Amino acid sequence: MYRETADWAFREFIKYLFRPKGFEVRVAALCIPVLVALLGGNWLVKATVRGDYSFEFGSTNIIPDWAQWSLVSIFVAVFVLCFVIGWKRFTRESELRNRKKVIVIEGRGLREDDGSPLAAAVPSEIVGHRLGVSLDLRQKRDGVIVDPDALLPEVETARRMVQQYARQNDRQDVTLVYGGLTPVPMTFLTGVAFDDEGSILVMDWDRTRESWRTLDGHDDGQRFLLEGVEGVGDASEVVLAVSASYQVRSENIATTFDLPVVRLSLPDLNSSHWSQAKQNALAEQLFEAAKLLEAKGVKTIHLLLAAQNSVAFNLGRRYDKRNLPGVVVYQYEADSEKKFPWGVRMPVRGENIPSILRT
């Protein structure tokens, strides 16, 4: 804990030293050499030749006294004014930092090690005191969910903590940041739970860089292709397989479900998802697909989602709680006979609380 605090303090000190400086700092810095020249320029080393070289100090009287002290007074006044402006700017920024709060929601559930904290990776441009909210969904077995029922209250607890922090401050002074490494059903549930909490900055773990990253990438234009809607018929339940990072394979679906299958798949599964605009568009496509299924009379969607954490979270945030069909989001287990052994029934369409559905 001490080491993390020391590292944070060192990083903040470096940021302070190399921060963008206001105009008053530059003007004050210019005044210093001018004042040195005015006050010391009239006192130079004079060399005289009297047989051997000899040196003496004395006034050269290059600048008349009346001009010298007039200029000195002007530049001293400018320097003091810049100092006052800089001090006011500093106090105003300090008050702003103290007033604003950045609530950082970090979900952990796939690995036992704590790794790099999300709060330390939040961009410095987001001003405010960091308040961490831990969504710990680990169960002492690396990458394995032993008892999914025990995890559901943790999401609600995190949501209530965020609401409590937010109520203590003006809403415009609160920024929410989310990032996590949690199972897909719990990530989607977190998105559904935080749907009403306003604007959220979403971050994700970049496995290539081995660091947290904002969704600041370029939108490559890749979008879902919708397939299988014509095969729904009058079915009240369907499987919606969403392939964003990996292909949801038909043989894996067949181990668990005997229902019509509708697919949302990206043409290129290796495409980048580091664009907030792209993720917003994909979430809108899921919304439209679910709306289309609702219009066909579908009551329950069994959602099989293969996507990175930020995509699953944003899809959950976009899912309409009132007007779309009920949805169950499933956990994929490669070693299980049934590849989708359990799922989370989301609190939508009349469901007040989430629940575990086992297959």
mmCIF file of C-alpha atoms in Angstrom:
data_model
loop_
_atom_site.group_PDB
_atom_site.id
_atom_site.type_symbol
_atom_site.label_atom_id
_atom_site.label_comp_id
_atom_site.label_asym_id
_atom_site.label_seq_id
_atom_site.Cartn_x
_atom_site.Cartn_y
_atom_site.Cartn_z
ATOM 1 C CA MET A 1 0.000 0.000 0.000
ATOM 2 C CA TYR A 2 2.827 2.385 0.912
ATOM 3 C CA ARG A 3 4.613 1.606 -2.338
ATOM 4 C CA GLU A 4 1.470 2.352 -4.390
ATOM 5 C CA THR A 5 1.053 5.671 -2.546
ATOM 6 C CA ALA A 6 4.699 6.616 -3.106
ATOM 7 C CA ASP A 7 4.473 5.700 -6.793
ATOM 8 C CA TRP A 8 1.351 7.818 -7.169
ATOM 9 C CA ALA A 9 2.964 10.798 -5.409
ATOM 10 C CA PHE A 10 6.057 10.549 -7.620
ATOM 11 C CA ARG A 11 3.932 10.418 -10.803
ATOM 12 C CA GLU A 12 1.881 13.429 -9.702
ATOM 13 C CA PHE A 13 5.069 15.396 -8.908
ATOM 14 C CA ILE A 14 6.478 14.666 -12.376
ATOM 15 C CA LYS A 15 3.170 15.691 -13.967
ATOM 16 C CA TYR A 16 3.297 18.945 -11.967
ATOM 17 C CA LEU A 17 6.826 19.753 -13.104
ATOM 18 C CA PHE A 18 6.028 19.176 -16.782
ATOM 19 C CA ARG A 19 2.451 20.423 -16.770
ATOM 20 C CA PRO A 20 1.357 22.962 -19.412
ATOM 21 C CA LYS A 21 2.139 26.364 -17.929
ATOM 22 C CA GLY A 22 -0.089 29.435 -18.069
ATOM 23 C CA PHE A 23 0.938 32.645 -19.824
ATOM 24 C CA GLU A 24 1.741 34.336 -16.509
ATOM 25 C CA VAL A 25 4.533 31.822 -15.816
ATOM 26 C CA ARG A 26 6.140 32.516 -19.171
ATOM 27 C CA VAL A 27 5.903 36.297 -18.716
ATOM 28 C CA ALA A 28 7.352 36.090 -15.197
ATOM 29 C CA ALA A 29 10.205 33.926 -16.472
ATOM 30 C CA LEU A 30 10.943 36.562 -19.129
ATOM 31 C CA CYS A 31 11.020 39.328 -16.507
ATOM 32 C CA ILE A 32 13.821 37.702 -14.519
ATOM 33 C CA PRO A 33 16.652 38.022 -17.115
ATOM 34 C CA VAL A 34 15.458 41.545 -17.983
ATOM 35 C CA LEU A 35 15.675 42.614 -14.323
ATOM 36 C CA VAL A 36 19.103 41.018 -13.987
ATOM 37 C CA ALA A 37 20.294 42.959 -17.019
ATOM 38 C CA LEU A 38 18.852 46.250 -15.755
ATOM 39 C CA LEU A 39 20.197 45.907 -12.224
ATOM 40 C CA GLY A 40 23.551 44.440 -13.158
ATOM 41 C CA GLY A 41 24.130 45.866 -16.602
ATOM 42 C CA ASN A 42 25.536 49.129 -15.258
ATOM 43 C CA TRP A 43 28.128 47.266 -13.193
ATOM 44 C CA LEU A 44 30.731 45.728 -15.457
ATOM 45 C CA VAL A 45 34.324 44.686 -15.256
ATOM 46 C CA LYS A 46 36.512 47.464 -16.690
ATOM 47 C CA ALA A 47 39.945 46.649 -18.028
ATOM 48 C CA THR A 48 42.658 49.299 -18.082
ATOM 49 C CA VAL A 49 46.207 49.035 -19.377
ATOM 50 C CA ARG A 50 48.889 50.458 -17.090
ATOM 51 C CA GLY A 51 51.987 48.623 -17.923
ATOM 52 C CA ASP A 52 50.565 45.289 -16.881
ATOM 53 C CA TYR A 53 46.929 44.402 -17.245
ATOM 54 C CA SER A 54 44.818 45.306 -14.215
ATOM 55 C CA PHE A 55 41.104 44.877 -13.593
ATOM 56 C CA GLU A 56 38.699 46.877 -11.512
ATOM 57 C CA PHE A 57 34.988 46.876 -10.903
ATOM 58 C CA GLY A 58 32.927 49.989 -11.400
ATOM 59 C CA SER A 59 29.850 51.527 -12.935
ATOM 60 C CA THR A 60 29.892 52.016 -16.695
ATOM 61 C CA ASN A 61 26.832 54.314 -16.553
ATOM 62 C CA ILE A 62 25.533 52.894 -19.831
ATOM 63 C CA ILE A 63 21.881 53.476 -18.836
ATOM 64 C CA PRO A 64 20.854 56.729 -17.132
ATOM 65 C CA ASP A 65 19.589 56.243 -13.591
ATOM 66 C CA TRP A 66 16.136 57.679 -14.299
ATOM 67 C CA ALA A 67 15.611 55.232 -17.205
ATOM 68 C CA GLN A 68 17.089 52.308 -15.317
ATOM 69 C CA TRP A 69 14.851 52.637 -12.256
ATOM 70 C CA SER A 70 11.755 53.365 -14.325
ATOM 71 C CA LEU A 71 12.240 50.136 -16.274
ATOM 72 C CA VAL A 72 13.036 48.227 -13.091
ATOM 73 C CA SER A 73 9.773 49.442 -11.511
ATOM 74 C CA ILE A 74 7.763 48.419 -14.591
ATOM 75 C CA PHE A 75 9.193 44.915 -14.786
ATOM 76 C CA VAL A 76 8.926 44.358 -11.017
ATOM 77 C CA ALA A 77 5.255 45.347 -11.212
ATOM 78 C CA VAL A 78 4.717 42.937 -14.135
ATOM 79 C CA PHE A 79 6.492 40.149 -12.213
ATOM 80 C CA VAL A 80 4.350 40.700 -9.088
ATOM 81 C CA LEU A 81 1.175 40.804 -11.204
ATOM 82 C CA CYS A 82 2.109 37.507 -12.870
ATOM 83 C CA PHE A 83 2.768 35.982 -9.457
ATOM 84 C CA VAL A 84 -0.672 37.057 -8.197
ATOM 85 C CA ILE A 85 -2.397 35.704 -11.344
ATOM 86 C CA GLY A 86 -0.503 32.417 -11.054
ATOM 87 C CA TRP A 87 -1.418 32.054 -7.382
ATOM 88 C CA LYS A 88 -5.101 32.666 -8.126
ATOM 89 C CA ARG A 89 -4.984 30.106 -10.936
ATOM 90 C CA PHE A 90 -3.349 27.564 -8.621
ATOM 91 C CA THR A 91 -5.908 28.058 -5.837
ATOM 92 C CA ARG A 92 -8.797 27.911 -8.333
ATOM 93 C CA GLU A 93 -7.506 24.638 -9.823
ATOM 94 C CA SER A 94 -6.972 23.213 -6.333
ATOM 95 C CA GLU A 95 -10.557 24.054 -5.380
ATOM 96 C CA LEU A 96 -11.752 22.448 -8.607
ATOM 97 C CA ARG A 97 -9.784 19.265 -7.921
ATOM 98 C CA ASN A 98 -11.096 19.097 -4.359
ATOM 99 C CA ARG A 99 -14.701 19.656 -5.448
ATOM 100 C CA LYS A 100 -14.767 17.222 -8.360
ATOM 101 C CA LYS A 101 -14.883 13.475 -7.750
ATOM 102 C CA VAL A 102 -13.905 10.651 -10.094
ATOM 103 C CA ILE A 103 -15.614 7.398 -9.088
ATOM 104 C CA VAL A 104 -13.576 4.509 -10.482
ATOM 105 C CA ILE A 105 -15.451 1.189 -10.724
ATOM 106 C CA GLU A 106 -13.020 -1.681 -11.211
ATOM 107 C CA GLY A 107 -14.326 -5.191 -11.769
ATOM 108 C CA ARG A 108 -12.091 -8.152 -10.991
ATOM 109 C CA GLY A 109 -13.097 -11.752 -11.556
ATOM 110 C CA LEU A 110 -10.806 -13.644 -13.918
ATOM 111 C CA ARG A 111 -7.447 -13.572 -12.134
ATOM 112 C CA GLU A 112 -6.384 -13.780 -8.494
ATOM 113 C CA ASP A 113 -3.556 -11.228 -8.767
ATOM 114 C CA ASP A 114 -4.467 -7.570 -8.275
ATOM 115 C CA GLY A 115 -2.399 -6.379 -11.234
ATOM 116 C CA SER A 116 -2.300 -2.719 -12.182
ATOM 117 C CA PRO A 117 -4.994 -0.621 -10.445
ATOM 118 C CA LEU A 118 -7.468 1.073 -12.752
ATOM 119 C CA ALA A 119 -7.548 4.289 -10.695
ATOM 120 C CA ALA A 120 -3.866 4.927 -11.408
ATOM 121 C CA ALA A 121 -4.506 4.649 -15.164
ATOM 122 C CA VAL A 122 -7.355 7.164 -15.369
ATOM 123 C CA PRO A 123 -6.174 9.986 -17.687
ATOM 124 C CA SER A 124 -4.843 13.047 -15.865
ATOM 125 C CA GLU A 125 -7.118 15.234 -18.020
ATOM 126 C CA ILE A 126 -10.017 13.973 -15.900
ATOM 127 C CA VAL A 127 -9.737 16.315 -12.930
ATOM 128 C CA GLY A 128 -10.968 15.233 -9.536
ATOM 129 C CA HIS A 129 -10.280 13.217 -6.409
ATOM 130 C CA ARG A 130 -10.268 9.467 -7.216
ATOM 131 C CA LEU A 131 -12.747 7.307 -5.301
ATOM 132 C CA GLY A 132 -12.311 3.595 -5.917
ATOM 133 C CA VAL A 133 -15.226 1.141 -5.961
ATOM 134 C CA SER A 134 -14.096 -2.480 -6.126
ATOM 135 C CA LEU A 135 -16.344 -5.026 -7.825
ATOM 136 C CA ASP A 136 -14.555 -8.174 -6.696
ATOM 137 C CA LEU A 137 -16.108 -11.267 -8.286
ATOM 138 C CA ARG A 138 -13.254 -13.658 -7.600
ATOM 139 C CA GLN A 139 -13.878 -16.940 -5.783
ATOM 140 C CA LYS A 140 -10.357 -18.087 -4.940
ATOM 141 C CA ARG A 141 -10.030 -20.192 -8.086
ATOM 142 C CA ASP A 142 -8.189 -18.581 -10.969
ATOM 143 C CA GLY A 143 -10.584 -17.975 -13.862
ATOM 144 C CA VAL A 144 -13.322 -20.292 -12.472
ATOM 145 C CA ILE A 145 -16.741 -19.310 -11.097
ATOM 146 C CA VAL A 146 -17.634 -21.807 -8.349
ATOM 147 C CA ASP A 147 -20.873 -20.274 -7.062
ATOM 148 C CA PRO A 148 -22.368 -17.679 -9.441
ATOM 149 C CA ASP A 149 -25.333 -17.033 -7.122
ATOM 150 C CA ALA A 150 -22.967 -15.483 -4.576
ATOM 151 C CA LEU A 151 -21.743 -12.926 -7.109
ATOM 152 C CA LEU A 152 -25.063 -11.267 -7.913
ATOM 153 C CA PRO A 153 -25.289 -9.181 -4.690
ATOM 154 C CA GLU A 154 -21.789 -7.809 -5.325
ATOM 155 C CA VAL A 155 -22.966 -5.945 -8.442
ATOM 156 C CA GLU A 156 -25.849 -4.350 -6.558
ATOM 157 C CA THR A 157 -23.526 -3.431 -3.675
ATOM 158 C CA ALA A 158 -21.144 -1.674 -6.076
ATOM 159 C CA ARG A 159 -24.044 0.208 -7.664
ATOM 160 C CA ARG A 160 -25.275 1.410 -4.260
ATOM 161 C CA MET A 161 -21.774 2.569 -3.313
ATOM 162 C CA VAL A 162 -21.560 4.604 -6.507
ATOM 163 C CA GLN A 163 -24.960 6.153 -5.826
ATOM 164 C CA GLN A 164 -23.914 7.006 -2.280
ATOM 165 C CA TYR A 165 -20.735 8.737 -3.470
ATOM 166 C CA ALA A 166 -22.655 10.564 -6.193
ATOM 167 C CA ARG A 167 -25.335 11.844 -3.800
ATOM 168 C CA GLN A 168 -22.677 13.475 -1.632
ATOM 169 C CA ASN A 169 -21.662 15.760 -4.507
ATOM 170 C CA ASP A 170 -23.231 17.837 -7.233
ATOM 171 C CA ARG A 171 -23.901 15.531 -10.194
ATOM 172 C CA GLN A 172 -21.985 17.801 -12.572
ATOM 173 C CA ASP A 173 -18.897 17.413 -10.361
ATOM 174 C CA VAL A 174 -18.934 13.598 -10.557
ATOM 175 C CA THR A 175 -17.282 11.532 -13.308
ATOM 176 C CA LEU A 176 -17.768 7.757 -13.520
ATOM 177 C CA VAL A 177 -15.053 5.483 -14.887
ATOM 178 C CA TYR A 178 -15.535 1.749 -15.459
ATOM 179 C CA GLY A 179 -13.076 -0.980 -16.343
ATOM 180 C CA GLY A 180 -12.875 -4.639 -15.513
ATOM 181 C CA LEU A 181 -11.867 -8.214 -16.177
ATOM 182 C CA THR A 182 -14.993 -10.132 -15.181
ATOM 183 C CA PRO A 183 -17.047 -13.024 -16.650
ATOM 184 C CA VAL A 184 -19.263 -11.995 -19.560
ATOM 185 C CA PRO A 185 -22.621 -12.474 -17.761
ATOM 186 C CA MET A 186 -21.471 -10.353 -14.812
ATOM 187 C CA THR A 187 -20.039 -7.689 -17.113
ATOM 188 C CA PHE A 188 -23.310 -7.459 -19.046
ATOM 189 C CA LEU A 189 -25.208 -7.316 -15.730
ATOM 190 C CA THR A 190 -22.943 -4.486 -14.553
ATOM 191 C CA GLY A 191 -23.776 -2.593 -17.738
ATOM 192 C CA VAL A 192 -27.499 -3.096 -17.146
ATOM 193 C CA ALA A 193 -27.138 -2.017 -13.497
ATOM 194 C CA PHE A 194 -25.262 1.202 -14.333
ATOM 195 C CA ASP A 195 -27.438 2.124 -17.303
ATOM 196 C CA ASP A 196 -29.105 4.985 -15.407
ATOM 197 C CA GLU A 197 -25.954 6.463 -13.876
ATOM 198 C CA GLY A 198 -25.313 8.962 -16.690
ATOM 199 C CA SER A 199 -22.162 9.295 -18.767
ATOM 200 C CA ILE A 200 -19.441 6.740 -18.014
ATOM 201 C CA LEU A 201 -15.875 6.689 -19.298
ATOM 202 C CA VAL A 202 -15.189 3.058 -20.215
ATOM 203 C CA MET A 203 -11.678 1.624 -20.110
ATOM 204 C CA ASP A 204 -10.401 -1.858 -20.898
ATOM 205 C CA TRP A 205 -7.295 -3.962 -20.406
ATOM 206 C CA ASP A 206 -5.057 -3.956 -23.474
ATOM 207 C CA ARG A 207 -3.342 -7.340 -23.510
ATOM 208 C CA THR A 208 -0.764 -6.153 -26.050
ATOM 209 C CA ARG A 209 0.312 -3.107 -24.050
ATOM 210 C CA GLU A 210 -0.377 -4.852 -20.716
ATOM 211 C CA SER A 211 -2.050 -1.725 -19.400
ATOM 212 C CA TRP A 212 -5.423 -0.073 -19.019
ATOM 213 C CA ARG A 213 -6.581 1.976 -21.983
ATOM 214 C CA THR A 214 -9.444 4.270 -22.909
ATOM 215 C CA LEU A 215 -11.545 3.619 -26.020
ATOM 216 C CA ASP A 216 -9.586 6.173 -28.028
ATOM 217 C CA GLY A 217 -8.952 4.140 -31.174
ATOM 218 C CA HIS A 218 -10.091 4.704 -34.746
ATOM 219 C CA ASP A 219 -13.476 3.414 -35.902
ATOM 220 C CA ASP A 220 -12.648 0.869 -38.622
ATOM 221 C CA GLY A 221 -16.252 0.743 -39.831
ATOM 222 C CA GLN A 222 -16.756 -2.948 -39.005
ATOM 223 C CA ARG A 223 -20.383 -3.727 -38.059
ATOM 224 C CA PHE A 224 -22.428 -6.792 -37.148
ATOM 225 C CA LEU A 225 -24.064 -8.867 -39.845
ATOM 226 C CA LEU A 226 -27.518 -10.142 -38.825
ATOM 227 C CA GLU A 227 -28.393 -13.719 -39.818
ATOM 228 C CA GLY A 228 -31.090 -16.266 -38.999
ATOM 229 C CA VAL A 229 -34.050 -13.983 -38.277
ATOM 230 C CA GLU A 230 -36.126 -15.687 -40.970
ATOM 231 C CA GLY A 231 -35.844 -18.990 -39.070
ATOM 232 C CA VAL A 232 -37.400 -17.703 -35.859
ATOM 233 C CA GLY A 233 -40.970 -18.387 -36.923
ATOM 234 C CA ASP A 234 -43.372 -18.241 -33.977
ATOM 235 C CA ALA A 235 -40.789 -19.309 -31.376
ATOM 236 C CA SER A 236 -41.078 -17.534 -28.020
ATOM 237 C CA GLU A 237 -37.426 -18.235 -27.125
ATOM 238 C CA VAL A 238 -34.358 -17.889 -29.341
ATOM 239 C CA VAL A 239 -30.590 -18.035 -29.067
ATOM 240 C CA LEU A 240 -28.834 -14.817 -30.075
ATOM 241 C CA ALA A 241 -25.151 -15.577 -30.713
ATOM 242 C CA VAL A 242 -23.009 -12.427 -30.801
ATOM 243 C CA SER A 243 -19.508 -12.959 -32.187
ATOM 244 C CA ALA A 244 -17.339 -9.884 -31.644
ATOM 245 C CA SER A 245 -13.957 -11.310 -30.590
ATOM 246 C CA TYR A 246 -14.427 -15.063 -31.187
ATOM 247 C CA GLN A 247 -16.863 -17.113 -33.230
ATOM 248 C CA VAL A 248 -19.718 -18.631 -31.219
ATOM 249 C CA ARG A 249 -19.570 -22.072 -32.796
ATOM 250 C CA SER A 250 -22.713 -23.982 -33.773
ATOM 251 C CA GLU A 251 -21.486 -27.269 -32.257
ATOM 252 C CA ASN A 252 -21.022 -25.543 -28.880
ATOM 253 C CA ILE A 253 -24.508 -24.066 -29.045
ATOM 254 C CA ALA A 254 -25.940 -27.518 -29.783
ATOM 255 C CA THR A 255 -24.539 -28.918 -26.512
ATOM 256 C CA THR A 256 -26.949 -26.731 -24.538
ATOM 257 C CA PHE A 257 -29.784 -25.382 -26.687
ATOM 258 C CA ASP A 258 -32.367 -26.714 -29.107
ATOM 259 C CA LEU A 259 -33.782 -23.379 -30.214
ATOM 260 C CA PRO A 260 -33.708 -21.184 -33.329
ATOM 261 C CA VAL A 261 -30.351 -19.417 -33.584
ATOM 262 C CA VAL A 262 -29.971 -15.792 -34.676
ATOM 263 C CA ARG A 263 -26.466 -14.443 -35.199
ATOM 264 C CA LEU A 264 -24.785 -11.062 -34.963
ATOM 265 C CA SER A 265 -21.245 -11.501 -36.277
ATOM 266 C CA LEU A 266 -18.450 -9.178 -37.289
ATOM 267 C CA PRO A 267 -16.990 -9.966 -40.741
ATOM 268 C CA ASP A 268 -13.468 -9.717 -39.320
ATOM 269 C CA LEU A 269 -13.112 -10.991 -35.755
ATOM 270 C CA ASN A 270 -9.562 -9.590 -35.625
ATOM 271 C CA SER A 271 -10.790 -6.035 -36.100
ATOM 272 C CA SER A 272 -10.066 -3.494 -33.385
ATOM 273 C CA HIS A 273 -12.708 -2.589 -30.815
ATOM 274 C CA TRP A 274 -10.797 0.349 -29.304
ATOM 275 C CA SER A 275 -13.270 2.923 -30.611
ATOM 276 C CA GLN A 276 -16.091 4.287 -28.475
ATOM 277 C CA ALA A 277 -17.977 5.251 -31.637
ATOM 278 C CA LYS A 278 -17.709 1.690 -32.972
ATOM 279 C CA GLN A 279 -18.859 0.164 -29.699
ATOM 280 C CA ASN A 280 -21.813 2.558 -29.586
ATOM 281 C CA ALA A 281 -22.766 1.455 -33.102
ATOM 282 C CA LEU A 282 -22.490 -2.249 -32.184
ATOM 283 C CA ALA A 283 -24.645 -1.670 -29.101
ATOM 284 C CA GLU A 284 -27.238 0.058 -31.267
ATOM 285 C CA GLN A 285 -27.251 -2.958 -33.609
ATOM 286 C CA LEU A 286 -27.913 -5.304 -30.663
ATOM 287 C CA PHE A 287 -30.768 -3.043 -29.590
ATOM 288 C CA GLU A 288 -32.277 -3.108 -33.091
ATOM 289 C CA ALA A 289 -31.911 -6.894 -33.356
ATOM 290 C CA ALA A 290 -33.628 -7.416 -29.987
ATOM 291 C CA LYS A 291 -36.372 -5.006 -31.030
ATOM 292 C CA LEU A 292 -36.881 -6.984 -34.239
ATOM 293 C CA LEU A 293 -37.150 -10.240 -32.265
ATOM 294 C CA GLU A 294 -39.645 -8.636 -29.881
ATOM 295 C CA ALA A 295 -41.776 -7.633 -32.874
ATOM 296 C CA LYS A 296 -41.808 -11.309 -33.950
ATOM 297 C CA GLY A 297 -43.216 -12.337 -30.575
ATOM 298 C CA VAL A 298 -40.005 -13.514 -28.888
ATOM 299 C CA LYS A 299 -40.296 -13.385 -25.088
ATOM 300 C CA THR A 300 -36.849 -14.573 -24.029
ATOM 301 C CA ILE A 301 -33.433 -14.134 -25.665
ATOM 302 C CA HIS A 302 -30.669 -16.541 -24.671
ATOM 303 C CA LEU A 303 -27.623 -14.363 -25.334
ATOM 304 C CA LEU A 304 -24.269 -16.021 -26.096
ATOM 305 C CA LEU A 305 -21.702 -13.283 -26.201
ATOM 306 C CA ALA A 306 -18.046 -13.572 -27.233
ATOM 307 C CA ALA A 307 -16.562 -10.107 -26.742
ATOM 308 C CA GLN A 308 -14.024 -8.159 -24.741
ATOM 309 C CA ASN A 309 -15.052 -6.655 -21.435
ATOM 310 C CA SER A 310 -15.770 -3.115 -22.611
ATOM 311 C CA VAL A 311 -17.979 -4.370 -25.458
ATOM 312 C CA ALA A 312 -20.023 -6.573 -23.113
ATOM 313 C CA PHE A 313 -20.427 -3.674 -20.664
ATOM 314 C CA ASN A 314 -21.583 -1.228 -23.342
ATOM 315 C CA LEU A 315 -23.997 -3.786 -24.821
ATOM 316 C CA GLY A 316 -25.497 -4.213 -21.363
ATOM 317 C CA ARG A 317 -25.893 -0.469 -20.922
ATOM 318 C CA ARG A 318 -27.757 -0.173 -24.219
ATOM 319 C CA TYR A 319 -30.230 -3.000 -23.567
ATOM 320 C CA ASP A 320 -33.663 -1.495 -22.907
ATOM 321 C CA LYS A 321 -34.961 -2.676 -19.528
ATOM 322 C CA ARG A 322 -38.634 -2.093 -20.261
ATOM 323 C CA ASN A 323 -39.438 -2.731 -23.909
ATOM 324 C CA LEU A 324 -37.125 -5.499 -25.104
ATOM 325 C CA PRO A 325 -37.591 -9.244 -24.452
ATOM 326 C CA GLY A 326 -36.248 -10.860 -21.318
ATOM 327 C CA VAL A 327 -32.610 -11.824 -21.686
ATOM 328 C CA VAL A 328 -30.345 -14.463 -20.152
ATOM 329 C CA VAL A 329 -26.587 -14.008 -20.720
ATOM 330 C CA TYR A 330 -24.550 -17.220 -20.501
ATOM 331 C CA GLN A 331 -21.121 -18.204 -19.273
ATOM 332 C CA TYR A 332 -18.984 -20.228 -21.689
ATOM 333 C CA GLU A 333 -17.017 -23.123 -20.159
ATOM 334 C CA ALA A 334 -14.804 -24.928 -22.667
ATOM 335 C CA ASP A 335 -14.254 -27.940 -20.374
ATOM 336 C CA SER A 336 -17.921 -28.477 -19.581
ATOM 337 C CA GLU A 337 -20.071 -31.089 -21.325
ATOM 338 C CA LYS A 338 -22.639 -28.359 -21.788
ATOM 339 C CA LYS A 339 -20.591 -25.440 -23.034
ATOM 340 C CA PHE A 340 -23.020 -22.917 -21.527
ATOM 341 C CA PRO A 341 -23.794 -24.380 -18.091
ATOM 342 C CA TRP A 342 -25.352 -21.292 -16.516
ATOM 343 C CA GLY A 343 -26.459 -17.779 -17.247
ATOM 344 C CA VAL A 344 -27.684 -14.642 -15.540
ATOM 345 C CA ARG A 345 -31.299 -13.659 -16.082
ATOM 346 C CA MET A 346 -31.119 -9.896 -16.327
ATOM 347 C CA PRO A 347 -33.400 -7.551 -14.359
ATOM 348 C CA VAL A 348 -35.348 -6.458 -17.430
ATOM 349 C CA ARG A 349 -38.895 -6.824 -18.732
ATOM 350 C CA GLY A 350 -40.551 -7.247 -15.320
ATOM 351 C CA GLU A 351 -37.653 -9.034 -13.592
ATOM 352 C CA ASN A 352 -36.817 -6.947 -10.528
ATOM 353 C CA ILE A 353 -33.610 -8.709 -9.500
ATOM 354 C CA PRO A 354 -31.077 -10.810 -11.434
ATOM 355 C CA SER A 355 -31.020 -14.569 -10.965
ATOM 356 C CA ILE A 356 -28.978 -17.574 -12.053
ATOM 357 C CA LEU A 357 -30.431 -19.925 -14.639
ATOM 358 C CA ARG A 358 -28.693 -23.299 -14.834
ATOM 359 C CA THR A 359 -28.918 -25.442 -17.938
#
